[in-house]
Short mmCIF file of C-alpha atoms and ligand atoms in Angstrom, two decimals:
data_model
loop_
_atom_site.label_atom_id
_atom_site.label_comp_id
_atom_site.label_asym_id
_atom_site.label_seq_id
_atom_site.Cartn_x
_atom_site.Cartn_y
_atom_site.Cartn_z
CA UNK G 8 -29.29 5.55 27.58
CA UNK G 9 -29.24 7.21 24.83
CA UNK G 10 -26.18 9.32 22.89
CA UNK G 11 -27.23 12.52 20.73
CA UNK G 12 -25.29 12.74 17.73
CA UNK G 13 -23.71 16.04 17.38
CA UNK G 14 -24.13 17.62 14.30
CA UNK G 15 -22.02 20.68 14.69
CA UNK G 16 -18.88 18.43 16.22
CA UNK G 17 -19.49 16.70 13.29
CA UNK G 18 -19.26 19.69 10.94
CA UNK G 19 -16.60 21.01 12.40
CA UNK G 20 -14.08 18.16 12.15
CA UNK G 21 -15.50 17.74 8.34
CA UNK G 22 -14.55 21.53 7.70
CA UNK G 23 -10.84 20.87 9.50
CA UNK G 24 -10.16 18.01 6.78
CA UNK G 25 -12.02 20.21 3.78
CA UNK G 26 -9.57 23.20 5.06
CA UNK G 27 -6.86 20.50 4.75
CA UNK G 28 -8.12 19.33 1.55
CA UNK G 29 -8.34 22.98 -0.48
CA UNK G 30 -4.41 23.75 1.18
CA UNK G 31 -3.05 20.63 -0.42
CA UNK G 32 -5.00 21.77 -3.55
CA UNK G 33 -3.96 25.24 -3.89
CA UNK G 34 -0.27 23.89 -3.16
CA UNK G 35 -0.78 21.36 -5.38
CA UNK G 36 -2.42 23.01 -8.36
CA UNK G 37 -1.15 26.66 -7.10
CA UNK G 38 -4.58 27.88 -8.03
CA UNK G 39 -7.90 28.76 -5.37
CA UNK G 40 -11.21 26.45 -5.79
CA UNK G 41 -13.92 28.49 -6.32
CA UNK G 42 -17.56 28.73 -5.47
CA UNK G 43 -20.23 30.63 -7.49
CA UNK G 44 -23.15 31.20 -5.21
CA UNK G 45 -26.24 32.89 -6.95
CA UNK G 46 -29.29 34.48 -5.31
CA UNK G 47 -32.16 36.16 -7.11
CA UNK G 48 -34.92 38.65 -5.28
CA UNK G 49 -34.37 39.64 -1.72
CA UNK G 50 -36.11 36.25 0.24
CA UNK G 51 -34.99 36.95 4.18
CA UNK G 52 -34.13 33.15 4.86
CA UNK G 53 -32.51 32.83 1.32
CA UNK G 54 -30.21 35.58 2.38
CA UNK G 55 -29.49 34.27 5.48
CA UNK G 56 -28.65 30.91 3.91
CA UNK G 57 -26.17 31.96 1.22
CA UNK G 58 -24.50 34.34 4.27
CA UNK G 59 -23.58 31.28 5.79
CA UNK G 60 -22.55 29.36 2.54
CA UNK G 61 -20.36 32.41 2.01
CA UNK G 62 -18.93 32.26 5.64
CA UNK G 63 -18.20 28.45 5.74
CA UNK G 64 -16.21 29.25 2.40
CA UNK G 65 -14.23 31.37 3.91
CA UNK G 66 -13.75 29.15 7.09
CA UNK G 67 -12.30 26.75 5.11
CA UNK G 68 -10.40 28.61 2.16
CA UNK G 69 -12.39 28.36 -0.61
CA UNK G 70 -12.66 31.14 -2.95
CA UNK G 71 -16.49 32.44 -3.47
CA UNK G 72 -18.42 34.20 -6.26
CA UNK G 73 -21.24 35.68 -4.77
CA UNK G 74 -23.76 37.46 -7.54
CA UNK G 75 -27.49 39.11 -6.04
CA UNK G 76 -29.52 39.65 -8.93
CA UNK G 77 -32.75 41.39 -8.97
CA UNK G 78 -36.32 40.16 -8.01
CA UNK G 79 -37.00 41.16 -11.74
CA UNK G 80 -34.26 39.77 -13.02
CA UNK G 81 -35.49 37.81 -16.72
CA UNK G 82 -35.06 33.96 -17.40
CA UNK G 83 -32.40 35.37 -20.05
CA UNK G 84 -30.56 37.52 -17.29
CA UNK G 85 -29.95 34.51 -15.05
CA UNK G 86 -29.74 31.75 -17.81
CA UNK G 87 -26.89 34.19 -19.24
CA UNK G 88 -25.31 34.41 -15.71
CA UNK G 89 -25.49 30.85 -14.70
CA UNK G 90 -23.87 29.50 -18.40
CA UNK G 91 -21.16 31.86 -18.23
CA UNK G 92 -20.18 30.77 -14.58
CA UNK G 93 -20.82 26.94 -16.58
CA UNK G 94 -17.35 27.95 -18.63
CA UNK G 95 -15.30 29.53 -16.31
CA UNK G 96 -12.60 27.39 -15.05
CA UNK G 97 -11.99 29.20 -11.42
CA UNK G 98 -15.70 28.04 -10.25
CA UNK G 99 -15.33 24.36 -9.76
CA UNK G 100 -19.00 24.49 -8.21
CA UNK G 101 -22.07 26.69 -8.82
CA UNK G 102 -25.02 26.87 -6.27
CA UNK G 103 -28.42 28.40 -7.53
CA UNK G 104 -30.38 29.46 -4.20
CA UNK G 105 -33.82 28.22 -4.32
CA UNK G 106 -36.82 28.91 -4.60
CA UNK G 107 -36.40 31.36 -7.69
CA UNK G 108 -38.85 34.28 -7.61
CA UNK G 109 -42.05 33.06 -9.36
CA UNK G 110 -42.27 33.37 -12.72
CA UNK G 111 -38.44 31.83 -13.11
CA UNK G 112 -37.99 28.53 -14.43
CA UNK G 113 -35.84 26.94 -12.17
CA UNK G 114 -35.74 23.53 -13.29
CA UNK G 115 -34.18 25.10 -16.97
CA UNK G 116 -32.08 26.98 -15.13
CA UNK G 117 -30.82 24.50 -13.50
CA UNK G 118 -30.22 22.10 -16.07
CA UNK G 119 -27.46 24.81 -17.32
CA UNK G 120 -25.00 23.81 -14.32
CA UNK G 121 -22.75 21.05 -15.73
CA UNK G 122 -23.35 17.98 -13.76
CA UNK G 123 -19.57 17.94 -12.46
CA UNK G 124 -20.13 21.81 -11.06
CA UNK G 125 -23.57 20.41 -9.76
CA UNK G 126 -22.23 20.80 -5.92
CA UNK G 127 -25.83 20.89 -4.90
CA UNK G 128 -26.06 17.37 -6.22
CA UNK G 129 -29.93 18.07 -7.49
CA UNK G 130 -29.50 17.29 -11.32
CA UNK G 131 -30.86 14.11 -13.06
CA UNK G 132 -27.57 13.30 -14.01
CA UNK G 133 -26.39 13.37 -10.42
CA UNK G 134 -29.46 11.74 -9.25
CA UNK G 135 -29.53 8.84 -11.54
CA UNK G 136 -25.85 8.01 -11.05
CA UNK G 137 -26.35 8.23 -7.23
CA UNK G 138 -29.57 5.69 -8.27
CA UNK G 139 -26.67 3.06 -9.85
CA UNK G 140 -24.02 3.66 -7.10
CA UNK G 141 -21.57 5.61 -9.68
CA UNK G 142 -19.75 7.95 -8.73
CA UNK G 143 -21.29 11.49 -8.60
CA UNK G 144 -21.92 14.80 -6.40
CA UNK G 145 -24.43 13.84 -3.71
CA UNK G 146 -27.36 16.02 -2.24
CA UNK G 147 -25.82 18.01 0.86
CA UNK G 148 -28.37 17.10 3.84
CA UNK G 149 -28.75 13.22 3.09
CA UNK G 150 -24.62 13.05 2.72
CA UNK G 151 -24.39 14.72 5.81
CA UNK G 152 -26.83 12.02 7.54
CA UNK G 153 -24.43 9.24 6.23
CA UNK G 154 -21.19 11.21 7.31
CA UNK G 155 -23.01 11.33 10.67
CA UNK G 156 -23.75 7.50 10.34
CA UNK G 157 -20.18 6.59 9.64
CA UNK G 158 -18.43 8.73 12.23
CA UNK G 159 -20.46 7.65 14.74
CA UNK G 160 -19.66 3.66 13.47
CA UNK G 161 -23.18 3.20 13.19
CA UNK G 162 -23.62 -0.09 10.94
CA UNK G 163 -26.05 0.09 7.92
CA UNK G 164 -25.40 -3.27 6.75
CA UNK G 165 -28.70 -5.29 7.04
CA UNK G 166 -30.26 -2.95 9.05
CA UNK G 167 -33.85 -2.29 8.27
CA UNK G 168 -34.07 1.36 7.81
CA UNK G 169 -36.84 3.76 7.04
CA UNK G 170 -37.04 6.68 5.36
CA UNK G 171 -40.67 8.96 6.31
CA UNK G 172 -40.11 11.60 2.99
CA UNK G 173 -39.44 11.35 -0.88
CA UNK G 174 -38.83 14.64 -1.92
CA UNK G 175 -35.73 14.87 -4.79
CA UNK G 176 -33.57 17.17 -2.56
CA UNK G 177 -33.89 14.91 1.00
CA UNK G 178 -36.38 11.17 0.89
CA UNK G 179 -35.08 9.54 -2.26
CA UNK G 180 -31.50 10.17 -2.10
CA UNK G 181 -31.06 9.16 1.31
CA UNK G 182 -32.89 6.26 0.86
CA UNK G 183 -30.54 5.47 -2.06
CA UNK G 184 -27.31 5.93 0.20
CA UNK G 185 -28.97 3.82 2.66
CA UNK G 186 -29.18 1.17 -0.01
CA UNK G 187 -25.81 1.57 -1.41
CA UNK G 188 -24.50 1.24 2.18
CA UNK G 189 -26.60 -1.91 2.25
CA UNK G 190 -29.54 -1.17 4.58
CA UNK G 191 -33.02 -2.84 3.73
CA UNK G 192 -34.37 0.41 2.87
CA UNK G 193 -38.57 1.49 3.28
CA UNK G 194 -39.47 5.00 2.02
CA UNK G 195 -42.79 6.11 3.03
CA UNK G 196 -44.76 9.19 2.41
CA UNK G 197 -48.36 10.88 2.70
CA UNK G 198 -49.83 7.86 0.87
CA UNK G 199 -48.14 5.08 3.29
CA UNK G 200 -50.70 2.97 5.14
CA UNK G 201 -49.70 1.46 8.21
CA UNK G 202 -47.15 4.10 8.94
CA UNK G 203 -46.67 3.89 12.57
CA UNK G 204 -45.98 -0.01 11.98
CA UNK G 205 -43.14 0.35 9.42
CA UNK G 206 -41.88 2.81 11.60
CA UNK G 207 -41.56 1.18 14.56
CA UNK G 208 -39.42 -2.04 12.41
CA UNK G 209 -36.88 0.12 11.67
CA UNK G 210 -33.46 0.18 13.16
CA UNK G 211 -32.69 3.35 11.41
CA UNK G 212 -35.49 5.60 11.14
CA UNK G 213 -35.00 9.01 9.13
CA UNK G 214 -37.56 11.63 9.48
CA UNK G 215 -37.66 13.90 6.57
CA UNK G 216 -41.66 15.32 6.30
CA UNK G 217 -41.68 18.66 7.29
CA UNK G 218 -44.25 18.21 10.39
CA UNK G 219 -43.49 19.30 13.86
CA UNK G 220 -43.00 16.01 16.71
CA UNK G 221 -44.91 14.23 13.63
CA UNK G 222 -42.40 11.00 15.05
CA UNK G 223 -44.03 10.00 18.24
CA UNK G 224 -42.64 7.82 21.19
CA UNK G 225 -44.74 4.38 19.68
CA UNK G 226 -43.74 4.78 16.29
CA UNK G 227 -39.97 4.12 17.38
CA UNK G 228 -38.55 0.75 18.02
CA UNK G 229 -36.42 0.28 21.51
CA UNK G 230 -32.58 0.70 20.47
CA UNK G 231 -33.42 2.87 17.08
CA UNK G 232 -31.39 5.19 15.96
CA UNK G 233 -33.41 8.04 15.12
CA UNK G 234 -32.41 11.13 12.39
CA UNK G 235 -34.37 13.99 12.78
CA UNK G 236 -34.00 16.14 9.10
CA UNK G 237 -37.36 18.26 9.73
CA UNK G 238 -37.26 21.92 10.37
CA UNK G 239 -40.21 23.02 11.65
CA UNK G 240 -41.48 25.84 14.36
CA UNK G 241 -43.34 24.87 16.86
CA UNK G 242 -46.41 25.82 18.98
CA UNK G 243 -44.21 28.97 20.38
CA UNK G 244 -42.37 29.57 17.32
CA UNK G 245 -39.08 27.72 18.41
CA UNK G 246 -37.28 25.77 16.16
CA UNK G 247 -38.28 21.71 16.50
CA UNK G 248 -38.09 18.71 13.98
CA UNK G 249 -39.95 16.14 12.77
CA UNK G 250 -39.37 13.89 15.99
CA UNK G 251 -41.20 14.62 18.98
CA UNK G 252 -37.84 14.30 20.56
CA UNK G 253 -38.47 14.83 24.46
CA UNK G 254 -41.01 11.30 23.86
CA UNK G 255 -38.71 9.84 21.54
CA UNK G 256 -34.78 10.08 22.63
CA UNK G 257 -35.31 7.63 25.93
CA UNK G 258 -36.33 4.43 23.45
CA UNK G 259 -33.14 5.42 21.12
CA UNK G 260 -29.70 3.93 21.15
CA UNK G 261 -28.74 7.13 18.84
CA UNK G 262 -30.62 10.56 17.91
CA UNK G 263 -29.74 13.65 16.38
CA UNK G 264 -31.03 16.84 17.98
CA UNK G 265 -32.73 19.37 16.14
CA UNK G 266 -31.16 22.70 15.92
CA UNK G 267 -27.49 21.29 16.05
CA UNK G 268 -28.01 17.48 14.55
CA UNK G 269 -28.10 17.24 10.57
CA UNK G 270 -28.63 20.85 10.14
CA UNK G 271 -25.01 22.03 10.47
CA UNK G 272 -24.10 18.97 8.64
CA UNK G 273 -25.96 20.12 4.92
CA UNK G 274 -23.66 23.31 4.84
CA UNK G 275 -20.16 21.47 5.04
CA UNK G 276 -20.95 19.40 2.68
CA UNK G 277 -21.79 21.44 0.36
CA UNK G 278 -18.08 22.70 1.22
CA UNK G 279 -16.95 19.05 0.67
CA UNK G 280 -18.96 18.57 -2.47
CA UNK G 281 -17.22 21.70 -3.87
CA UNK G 282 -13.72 20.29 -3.24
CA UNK G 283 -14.55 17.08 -4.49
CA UNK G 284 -15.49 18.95 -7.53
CA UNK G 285 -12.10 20.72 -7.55
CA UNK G 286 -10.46 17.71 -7.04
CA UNK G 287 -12.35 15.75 -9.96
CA UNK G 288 -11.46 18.54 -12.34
CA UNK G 289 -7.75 18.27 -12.44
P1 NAP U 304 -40.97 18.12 1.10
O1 NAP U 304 -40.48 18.27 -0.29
O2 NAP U 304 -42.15 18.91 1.53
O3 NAP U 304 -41.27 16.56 1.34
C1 NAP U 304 -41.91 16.11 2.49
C2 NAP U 304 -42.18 14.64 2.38
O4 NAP U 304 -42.86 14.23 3.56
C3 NAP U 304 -43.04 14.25 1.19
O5 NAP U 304 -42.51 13.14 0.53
C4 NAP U 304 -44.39 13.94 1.82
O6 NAP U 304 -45.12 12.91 1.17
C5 NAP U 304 -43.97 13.44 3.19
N1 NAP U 304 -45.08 13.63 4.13
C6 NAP U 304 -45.80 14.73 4.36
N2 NAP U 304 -46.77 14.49 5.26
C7 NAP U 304 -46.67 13.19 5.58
C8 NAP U 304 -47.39 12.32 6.44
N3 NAP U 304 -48.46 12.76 7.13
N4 NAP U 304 -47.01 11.04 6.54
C9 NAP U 304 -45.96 10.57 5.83
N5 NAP U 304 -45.23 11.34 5.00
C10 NAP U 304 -45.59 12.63 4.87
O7 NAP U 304 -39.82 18.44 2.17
P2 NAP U 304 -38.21 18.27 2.07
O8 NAP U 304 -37.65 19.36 1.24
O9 NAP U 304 -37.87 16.86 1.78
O10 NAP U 304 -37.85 18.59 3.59
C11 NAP U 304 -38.32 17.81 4.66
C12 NAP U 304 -37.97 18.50 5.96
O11 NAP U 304 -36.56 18.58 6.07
C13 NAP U 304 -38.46 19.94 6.10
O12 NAP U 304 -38.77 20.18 7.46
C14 NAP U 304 -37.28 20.77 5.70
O13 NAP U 304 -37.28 22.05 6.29
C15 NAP U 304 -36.17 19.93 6.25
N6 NAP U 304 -34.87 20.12 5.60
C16 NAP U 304 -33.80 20.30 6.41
C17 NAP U 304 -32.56 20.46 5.86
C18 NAP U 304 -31.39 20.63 6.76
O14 NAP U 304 -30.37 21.13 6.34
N7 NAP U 304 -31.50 20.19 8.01
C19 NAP U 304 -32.39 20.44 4.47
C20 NAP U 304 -33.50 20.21 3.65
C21 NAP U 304 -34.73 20.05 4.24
P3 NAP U 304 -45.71 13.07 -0.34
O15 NAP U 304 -44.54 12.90 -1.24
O16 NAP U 304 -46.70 12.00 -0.46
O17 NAP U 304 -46.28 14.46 -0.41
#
């Protein structure tokens, strides 16, 4: 039998010790932590994803700077914006939604967020360190899978685990906190030969491609634990993640769901990461 991890449990006993976290702060330092959160261009989904950055602020009592530029706002208009937020000391993190409306160049752009306001945890700096086990701000969703890992006293030591995705934001940081919490760690990609068999060693398998059910029942060993990151639609335009999870969840001693597994994990801790960058400032 299997046991579904619950993602938003999860995030909401996180958010209860960040709300706990930012009191003791503000007590502490009698001053808010703050949260600059900036979106250029009118994207739908973007919106919808900053509304709820903005909400689980609030939820949790940290302070947020919310700025909507224009869709033809100029590299100079947002390069100003983003290194002014860099040198004020009430935003202890700054969030740049991506993607950037063409034409932008994100990747200068973001280079302007210092790496300890980084609370996205995408920068080189934060990357690299994360690469030597230092300590540093760590990308939201993979954090989120290890938080998950942890609370549910699932052991990575020794395990063999696989990671199916090496994008910067998702793959190769989670493979890297799988090897800093001592896993024997494969990534694979579009490249990998013999997928299905590297799958189907691991005792922690972490699906982070992008394809609907692409993580059938035979590519999953008996007793896995299975983390579904995808976010895909499928055939009727429901939400559905990279595990074919109906197929998949009887061989599993642990999987997360998809909605309500790692999803409502990436928000809070981008909530944590933003206290811990509070916290580190002082
Ligand atoms: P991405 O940048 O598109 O990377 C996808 C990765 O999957 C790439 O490394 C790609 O390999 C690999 N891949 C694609 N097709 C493959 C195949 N047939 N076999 C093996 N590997 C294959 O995507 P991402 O940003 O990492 O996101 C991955 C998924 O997670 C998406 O569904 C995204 O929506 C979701 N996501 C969820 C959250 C959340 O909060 N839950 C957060 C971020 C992302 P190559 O490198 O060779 O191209």
């Amino acid at each position: 039998m299997y046991k579904l991890i619950d993602g938003k449990a999860h995030s909401r006993g996180i958010r209860e010790e960040i709300a706990k976290g930012v009191e003791d702060y503000r007590q502490k330092y009698s001053k808010d932590i703050g949260l600059a959160v900036v979106l250029v261009g009118d994207d739908g989904a973007s919106q919808v994803y900053v509304r709820n950055k903005i909400k689980g602020c609030e939820e949790v009592g940290i302070k947020s700077f919310a700025y909507y530029l224009p869709m033809d706002s100029t590299q100079e208009q947002v390069e100003e914006l983003v290194s002014e937020l860099a040198r004020n000391e009430a935003v202890h993190g700054i969030l740049v939604q991506l993607p950037l409306p063409k034409g932008l160049d994100a990747q200068k752009i973001l280079s302007l967020i210092p790496v300890e306001k980084d609370v996205d945890g995408f920068s080189e700096s934060n990357l690299g360190k994360l690469c030597m086990n230092e300590e540093c701000l760590v990308a939201c969703t993979p954090n989120g899978v290890m938080q998950m890992l942890k609370r549910e006293g699932i052991q990575t030591r020794g395990k063999n685990a696989v990671v199916v995705g090496r994008s910067n934001i998702v793959g190769k940081p989670m493979a890297m906190l799988l090897l800093n919490a001592d896993a024997t760690v494969t990534v694979c990609h579009s490249k990998t030969v013999n997928l299905k068999e590297i799958c189907a060693g691991a005792d922690i398998l972490v699906a982070a491609i992008g394809r609907a059910k692409f993580i059938t029942a035979d590519m999953v060993k008996e007793g896995a634990v299975v983390i579904d990151v995808g976010m895909n639609r499928d055939e009727n335009g429901k939400l559905c993640g990279d595990v074919d999870f109906e197929n998949v969840k009887d061989k599993c001693s642990y999987i997360t769901p998809v909605p309500g597994g790692v999803g409502p994990m990436t928000i809070t801790m981008l909530l944590y990461n933003t206290l811990t960058a509070a916290q580190r400032s002082v």
